[in-house]
Amino acid sequence: MFFPAVATALLILLADIAQVNASSGHALSRLPRHHDLSERIARAAAAVDATEPVKKIRKRRSCTRPVNNAALSTSAKPTSTAKPATTKAATTTTKGTVKDSSPTKAPSNSGGGQILGVAFKPSDWPTATQAGAAPAAIRTSAADPYLMELSKAFNNNGNGLYTQKHTGQMTYYGQGLGACGDTYNDESYTAAVSKLMYDTWPGATAETNRNPICGPYVKGRKTISNAGTFITSVSASSFVNVGGDGFLNCDPKSQCHIPLTATVKHGAKSIIVKIVDRCEACEEGDIDLTPTAFAALADPGLGRTDVEWWFNQF
């Protein structure tokens, strides 16, 4: 009986020891180890970094800013959009030069070389001259049945309107049939003088196309036949009609006069024009040019500008 009791006690003791060992092992496993503690500290530090970022230290700036050499070198150079002050003026001058050289240059026998406009002296200017600035007769007669005397040049040496220089304003207008009876276009170098000059010119009459300021008549003549038509009586490249009343009349199919010419000067530029018309609104010293003639001297946008001009004497 003893042996079984001892065995039973021993078994109970062993069971208790096993239970104690099991409990001790579990408790030891919960103790923090050094390695576990370092990992926890690292994790805690990472958590702090993620939730509370470190604030940067604000340093006080100096009252004097450092010099930025790159900025200074950039500001010292002109930008690409800025243009030198002389660029615009140079362009204007270039345009003006091109415009001034566009009209055809005509030779002048005035001794001044070449000048824009028409010839200083017309190639068909008559060699014979009348006695005075006004014609001795303006109607046909037995002595001069075709009024050939009127195809001679007038003697304007004593005519102050012809010999003096004139100053005033120059303007321009659309050309066409002029008061002298001849037709020109806007591209011609022609001009009109003031009615104050035109109407007081020696020999002027109410018939504007018979005014000596228009120059001598061309040499050709046509007269009325018995059939009532004009036939050639004096052959020439251009002609005028001798009317039944004995007066000369311009024909729209032919040049009528050999015009006087004038030199027109504005600033340093000069042109030569034919005087072919009468300007109603001009003052005595004014001259009214075609658009082409005006543009050879000044910008047409001006409309009017100062001018000096004179009749060419030959």
Tab-separated table of C-alpha atoms in Angstrom:
chain	number	residue	atom	x	y	z
A	1	MET	CA	0.000	0.000	0.000
A	2	PHE	CA	2.937	2.209	0.712
A	3	PHE	CA	4.304	1.962	-2.770
A	4	PRO	CA	1.185	3.038	-4.515
A	5	ALA	CA	0.783	5.962	-2.178
A	6	VAL	CA	4.345	7.115	-2.788
A	7	ALA	CA	3.943	6.728	-6.484
A	8	THR	CA	0.784	8.744	-6.384
A	9	ALA	CA	2.505	11.527	-4.412
A	10	LEU	CA	5.415	11.489	-6.809
A	11	LEU	CA	3.158	11.812	-9.787
A	12	ILE	CA	1.374	14.730	-8.153
A	13	LEU	CA	4.745	16.393	-7.456
A	14	LEU	CA	5.920	15.964	-11.032
A	15	ALA	CA	2.705	17.425	-12.336
A	16	ASP	CA	3.099	20.469	-10.122
A	17	ILE	CA	6.689	20.949	-11.245
A	18	ALA	CA	5.639	20.744	-14.882
A	19	GLN	CA	2.930	23.321	-14.267
A	20	VAL	CA	5.427	25.657	-12.595
A	21	ASN	CA	7.906	25.299	-15.451
A	22	ALA	CA	5.206	26.043	-17.962
A	23	SER	CA	4.204	29.166	-16.068
A	24	SER	CA	7.818	30.320	-15.683
A	25	GLY	CA	8.515	29.934	-19.367
A	26	HIS	CA	5.520	32.029	-20.279
A	27	ALA	CA	6.531	34.747	-17.867
A	28	LEU	CA	10.080	34.877	-19.136
A	29	SER	CA	8.897	35.279	-22.681
A	30	ARG	CA	7.128	38.510	-21.742
A	31	LEU	CA	10.260	40.106	-20.296
A	32	PRO	CA	11.628	42.847	-22.608
A	33	ARG	CA	14.904	42.062	-24.155
A	34	HIS	CA	17.516	44.625	-25.099
A	35	HIS	CA	16.978	43.931	-28.795
A	36	ASP	CA	13.244	44.379	-28.479
A	37	LEU	CA	13.707	47.642	-26.585
A	38	SER	CA	15.919	49.200	-29.307
A	39	GLU	CA	13.371	48.303	-31.970
A	40	ARG	CA	10.615	49.913	-29.924
A	41	ILE	CA	12.700	53.066	-29.472
A	42	ALA	CA	13.338	53.249	-33.232
A	43	ARG	CA	9.661	52.781	-33.953
A	44	ALA	CA	8.779	55.478	-31.441
A	45	ALA	CA	11.259	57.896	-33.037
A	46	ALA	CA	9.823	57.195	-36.491
A	47	ALA	CA	6.350	57.861	-35.177
A	48	VAL	CA	7.479	61.187	-33.732
A	49	ASP	CA	9.073	62.186	-37.088
A	50	ALA	CA	5.892	61.353	-38.972
A	51	THR	CA	3.534	63.249	-36.716
A	52	GLU	CA	5.614	66.274	-35.707
A	53	PRO	CA	7.971	67.603	-38.460
A	54	VAL	CA	11.002	69.431	-37.238
A	55	LYS	CA	10.634	73.192	-37.687
A	56	LYS	CA	13.337	75.012	-39.617
A	57	ILE	CA	15.364	77.565	-37.792
A	58	ARG	CA	14.577	81.131	-39.082
A	59	LYS	CA	17.752	83.070	-39.476
A	60	ARG	CA	17.742	86.924	-39.512
A	61	ARG	CA	18.603	88.372	-42.862
A	62	SER	CA	21.156	91.082	-43.272
A	63	CYS	CA	19.818	94.610	-43.834
A	64	THR	CA	22.065	94.922	-46.860
A	65	ARG	CA	21.270	92.494	-49.649
A	66	PRO	CA	24.175	90.874	-51.463
A	67	VAL	CA	24.918	92.243	-54.920
A	68	ASN	CA	23.613	90.048	-57.757
A	69	ASN	CA	26.175	90.471	-60.520
A	70	ALA	CA	24.148	88.395	-62.971
A	71	ALA	CA	21.106	90.627	-62.488
A	72	LEU	CA	23.168	93.759	-62.958
A	73	SER	CA	24.680	92.497	-66.209
A	74	THR	CA	21.226	91.554	-67.508
A	75	SER	CA	19.626	94.914	-66.684
A	76	ALA	CA	22.468	96.814	-68.268
A	77	LYS	CA	21.737	95.307	-71.692
A	78	PRO	CA	18.823	96.610	-73.826
A	79	THR	CA	16.005	94.138	-74.298
A	80	SER	CA	15.351	92.603	-77.702
A	81	THR	CA	12.103	94.585	-78.139
A	82	ALA	CA	13.684	97.976	-77.555
A	83	LYS	CA	14.830	99.809	-80.707
A	84	PRO	CA	17.556	102.417	-80.935
A	85	ALA	CA	16.258	105.964	-81.206
A	86	THR	CA	17.810	106.393	-84.648
A	87	THR	CA	16.053	103.423	-86.258
A	88	LYS	CA	12.748	105.195	-86.998
A	89	ALA	CA	14.371	108.306	-88.386
A	90	ALA	CA	16.589	106.237	-90.685
A	91	THR	CA	13.554	104.378	-92.037
A	92	THR	CA	11.700	107.596	-92.734
A	93	THR	CA	14.662	108.959	-94.630
A	94	THR	CA	14.963	105.768	-96.696
A	95	LYS	CA	11.321	105.849	-97.690
A	96	GLY	CA	11.571	109.467	-98.653
A	97	THR	CA	14.574	108.694	-100.868
A	98	VAL	CA	12.764	105.905	-102.682
A	99	LYS	CA	9.698	108.076	-103.263
A	100	ASP	CA	11.690	111.032	-104.547
A	101	SER	CA	13.588	108.931	-107.071
A	102	SER	CA	10.516	107.195	-108.507
A	103	PRO	CA	9.451	109.842	-111.109
A	104	THR	CA	11.288	109.840	-114.429
A	105	LYS	CA	14.079	112.373	-114.603
A	106	ALA	CA	14.055	114.748	-117.562
A	107	PRO	CA	17.192	116.600	-118.705
A	108	SER	CA	17.318	120.351	-118.189
A	109	ASN	CA	19.234	122.789	-120.399
A	110	SER	CA	19.232	125.391	-117.632
A	111	GLY	CA	22.804	124.505	-116.740
A	112	GLY	CA	21.707	122.841	-113.482
A	113	GLY	CA	22.117	119.224	-114.600
A	114	GLN	CA	19.162	116.839	-114.359
A	115	ILE	CA	15.945	117.759	-112.606
A	116	LEU	CA	12.587	116.053	-112.126
A	117	GLY	CA	9.771	117.055	-114.443
A	118	VAL	CA	9.630	118.282	-118.031
A	119	ALA	CA	12.296	119.872	-120.198
A	120	PHE	CA	13.436	123.336	-119.181
A	121	LYS	CA	12.721	124.538	-122.763
A	122	PRO	CA	10.226	122.648	-124.964
A	123	SER	CA	11.839	121.007	-127.966
A	124	ASP	CA	9.246	122.577	-130.295
A	125	TRP	CA	9.577	126.098	-128.897
A	126	PRO	CA	9.339	128.629	-131.763
A	127	THR	CA	12.449	130.386	-132.980
A	128	ALA	CA	10.586	133.575	-133.889
A	129	THR	CA	9.361	136.053	-131.251
A	130	GLN	CA	6.572	138.633	-131.291
A	131	ALA	CA	7.186	142.244	-130.433
A	132	GLY	CA	5.522	142.187	-127.009
A	133	ALA	CA	3.966	140.096	-124.266
A	134	ALA	CA	0.480	140.575	-125.775
A	135	PRO	CA	-0.421	139.738	-129.392
A	136	ALA	CA	-0.877	142.563	-131.868
A	137	ALA	CA	-3.907	140.783	-133.346
A	138	ILE	CA	-6.110	137.934	-132.208
A	139	ARG	CA	-8.322	137.728	-135.292
A	140	THR	CA	-7.507	136.705	-138.845
A	141	SER	CA	-6.922	139.324	-141.507
A	142	ALA	CA	-5.907	139.490	-145.132
A	143	ALA	CA	-2.324	140.056	-144.001
A	144	ASP	CA	-2.420	136.994	-141.716
A	145	PRO	CA	-5.351	134.761	-142.789
A	146	TYR	CA	-4.339	131.902	-140.485
A	147	LEU	CA	-3.019	133.956	-137.575
A	148	MET	CA	0.420	132.405	-137.862
A	149	GLU	CA	1.738	135.319	-135.808
A	150	LEU	CA	0.204	133.672	-132.760
A	151	SER	CA	2.484	130.680	-133.215
A	152	LYS	CA	5.484	132.871	-132.383
A	153	ALA	CA	6.831	133.210	-128.855
A	154	PHE	CA	5.822	136.231	-126.807
A	155	ASN	CA	8.359	138.747	-125.602
A	156	ASN	CA	7.893	138.773	-121.811
A	157	ASN	CA	11.046	140.657	-120.904
A	158	GLY	CA	8.989	143.571	-119.561
A	159	ASN	CA	6.361	141.395	-117.909
A	160	GLY	CA	6.927	141.439	-114.149
A	161	LEU	CA	4.701	138.409	-113.605
A	162	TYR	CA	7.030	136.478	-115.866
A	163	THR	CA	10.397	137.753	-114.657
A	164	GLN	CA	9.981	137.798	-110.870
A	165	LYS	CA	10.061	134.941	-108.395
A	166	HIS	CA	6.847	133.970	-106.635
A	167	THR	CA	6.343	132.694	-103.103
A	168	GLY	CA	3.203	131.217	-101.645
A	169	GLN	CA	1.590	127.843	-101.093
A	170	MET	CA	1.664	124.800	-103.321
A	171	THR	CA	-1.319	122.475	-103.499
A	172	TYR	CA	-2.429	119.691	-105.850
A	173	TYR	CA	-5.583	118.782	-107.752
A	174	GLY	CA	-7.002	116.250	-110.215
A	175	GLN	CA	-5.919	117.193	-113.711
A	176	GLY	CA	-8.018	117.093	-116.895
A	177	LEU	CA	-9.044	119.681	-119.466
A	178	GLY	CA	-7.355	122.911	-118.397
A	179	ALA	CA	-8.273	126.542	-118.959
A	180	CYS	CA	-5.709	126.719	-121.777
A	181	GLY	CA	-7.693	124.166	-123.769
A	182	ASP	CA	-5.306	121.209	-123.441
A	183	THR	CA	-5.887	117.972	-121.571
A	184	TYR	CA	-3.385	116.352	-119.168
A	185	ASN	CA	-3.536	113.572	-116.580
A	186	ASP	CA	-2.533	113.345	-112.915
A	187	GLU	CA	0.836	111.801	-113.789
A	188	SER	CA	1.913	114.802	-115.852
A	189	TYR	CA	4.185	117.540	-114.558
A	190	THR	CA	1.717	120.363	-115.082
A	191	ALA	CA	0.345	123.181	-112.944
A	192	ALA	CA	-2.238	125.928	-112.590
A	193	VAL	CA	-1.500	129.493	-111.492
A	194	SER	CA	-3.796	131.750	-109.513
A	195	LYS	CA	-6.685	133.424	-111.330
A	196	LEU	CA	-5.225	136.693	-109.991
A	197	MET	CA	-2.185	136.099	-112.188
A	198	TYR	CA	-3.957	134.364	-115.044
A	199	ASP	CA	-6.595	137.043	-115.548
A	200	THR	CA	-4.133	139.962	-115.349
A	201	TRP	CA	-1.522	138.503	-117.692
A	202	PRO	CA	-0.788	140.806	-120.669
A	203	GLY	CA	-3.218	140.012	-123.489
A	204	ALA	CA	-5.699	138.056	-121.279
A	205	THR	CA	-9.329	138.005	-122.445
A	206	ALA	CA	-12.537	136.345	-121.322
A	207	GLU	CA	-11.645	133.405	-123.573
A	208	THR	CA	-9.263	131.592	-121.253
A	209	ASN	CA	-7.780	129.348	-123.966
A	210	ARG	CA	-6.546	132.416	-125.863
A	211	ASN	CA	-4.524	133.786	-122.949
A	212	PRO	CA	-0.816	134.337	-123.832
A	213	ILE	CA	0.132	132.759	-120.464
A	214	CYS	CA	-0.750	129.456	-122.146
A	215	GLY	CA	2.171	129.955	-124.545
A	216	PRO	CA	2.220	130.239	-128.335
A	217	TYR	CA	-0.176	128.196	-130.458
A	218	VAL	CA	1.071	125.124	-132.287
A	219	LYS	CA	1.857	125.613	-135.993
A	220	GLY	CA	-0.875	123.566	-137.674
A	221	ARG	CA	-4.125	125.164	-138.889
A	222	LYS	CA	-7.463	123.808	-139.990
A	223	THR	CA	-10.150	125.928	-141.596
A	224	ILE	CA	-13.799	125.348	-142.455
A	225	SER	CA	-14.470	124.051	-145.931
A	226	ASN	CA	-17.525	124.837	-148.075
A	227	ALA	CA	-18.956	121.545	-146.825
A	228	GLY	CA	-18.739	122.784	-143.241
A	229	THR	CA	-15.944	120.473	-142.135
A	230	PHE	CA	-12.447	121.370	-140.970
A	231	ILE	CA	-9.695	120.685	-143.436
A	232	THR	CA	-5.958	121.132	-143.132
A	233	SER	CA	-4.699	124.499	-144.346
A	234	VAL	CA	-1.270	124.523	-142.656
A	235	SER	CA	0.217	121.055	-142.080
A	236	ALA	CA	1.933	120.232	-138.791
A	237	SER	CA	1.945	117.521	-136.151
A	238	SER	CA	-0.542	119.504	-134.025
A	239	PHE	CA	-3.165	122.032	-135.068
A	240	VAL	CA	-5.795	124.580	-134.010
A	241	ASN	CA	-9.013	125.439	-135.792
A	242	VAL	CA	-9.637	128.765	-137.456
A	243	GLY	CA	-13.305	129.478	-136.833
A	244	GLY	CA	-15.710	131.188	-139.181
A	245	ASP	CA	-15.463	134.248	-136.927
A	246	GLY	CA	-11.696	134.455	-137.567
A	247	PHE	CA	-10.606	133.388	-134.063
A	248	LEU	CA	-8.444	130.437	-133.155
A	249	ASN	CA	-10.041	127.631	-131.188
A	250	CYS	CA	-8.521	124.556	-129.610
A	251	ASP	CA	-9.512	121.139	-130.912
A	252	PRO	CA	-9.883	118.360	-128.301
A	253	LYS	CA	-8.182	115.941	-130.709
A	254	SER	CA	-4.923	117.923	-130.802
A	255	GLN	CA	-2.409	119.761	-128.676
A	256	CYS	CA	-3.290	123.468	-128.771
A	257	HIS	CA	-0.398	125.364	-127.108
A	258	ILE	CA	3.312	125.032	-126.453
A	259	PRO	CA	3.224	125.806	-122.707
A	260	LEU	CA	5.540	128.030	-120.703
A	261	THR	CA	7.521	126.115	-118.113
A	262	ALA	CA	8.298	126.991	-114.513
A	263	THR	CA	10.715	125.754	-111.866
A	264	VAL	CA	9.018	124.907	-108.569
A	265	LYS	CA	11.224	124.692	-105.462
A	266	HIS	CA	10.388	123.322	-102.027
A	267	GLY	CA	13.256	122.987	-99.597
A	268	ALA	CA	16.203	121.438	-101.400
A	269	LYS	CA	14.053	119.833	-104.113
A	270	SER	CA	13.049	121.315	-107.463
A	271	ILE	CA	10.917	120.209	-110.411
A	272	ILE	CA	9.960	121.707	-113.780
A	273	VAL	CA	6.295	121.878	-114.798
A	274	LYS	CA	4.187	123.175	-117.672
A	275	ILE	CA	1.767	126.029	-116.918
A	276	VAL	CA	-1.545	124.910	-118.417
A	277	ASP	CA	-4.412	125.940	-116.140
A	278	ARG	CA	-6.108	128.549	-113.943
A	279	CYS	CA	-6.647	128.059	-110.193
A	280	GLU	CA	-9.803	129.693	-108.878
A	281	ALA	CA	-8.995	129.527	-105.155
A	282	CYS	CA	-5.239	130.244	-105.248
A	283	GLU	CA	-3.583	133.447	-104.075
A	284	GLU	CA	-1.302	135.201	-106.558
A	285	GLY	CA	1.926	133.528	-105.420
A	286	ASP	CA	0.379	130.059	-105.101
A	287	ILE	CA	0.741	127.218	-107.577
A	288	ASP	CA	-1.523	124.174	-107.944
A	289	LEU	CA	0.265	120.992	-109.038
A	290	THR	CA	-0.766	117.553	-110.167
A	291	PRO	CA	-0.546	114.836	-107.481
A	292	THR	CA	2.589	113.421	-109.129
A	293	ALA	CA	4.337	116.779	-109.267
A	294	PHE	CA	3.444	117.557	-105.648
A	295	ALA	CA	4.689	114.143	-104.456
A	296	ALA	CA	8.062	114.799	-106.103
A	297	LEU	CA	8.540	117.737	-103.713
A	298	ALA	CA	6.670	116.867	-100.513
A	299	ASP	CA	4.448	114.357	-98.760
A	300	PRO	CA	0.945	114.581	-100.309
A	301	GLY	CA	-0.440	114.148	-96.802
A	302	LEU	CA	0.496	117.781	-96.124
A	303	GLY	CA	-2.118	118.987	-98.612
A	304	ARG	CA	-0.386	122.349	-98.920
A	305	THR	CA	3.007	123.729	-98.002
A	306	ASP	CA	5.328	126.665	-98.656
A	307	VAL	CA	6.842	127.018	-102.103
A	308	GLU	CA	8.978	129.250	-104.280
A	309	TRP	CA	8.670	129.188	-108.048
A	310	TRP	CA	9.446	131.156	-111.216
A	311	PHE	CA	8.922	131.023	-114.968
A	312	ASN	CA	11.842	129.638	-116.935
A	313	GLN	CA	13.211	132.241	-119.310
A	314	PHE	CA	14.633	131.125	-122.656
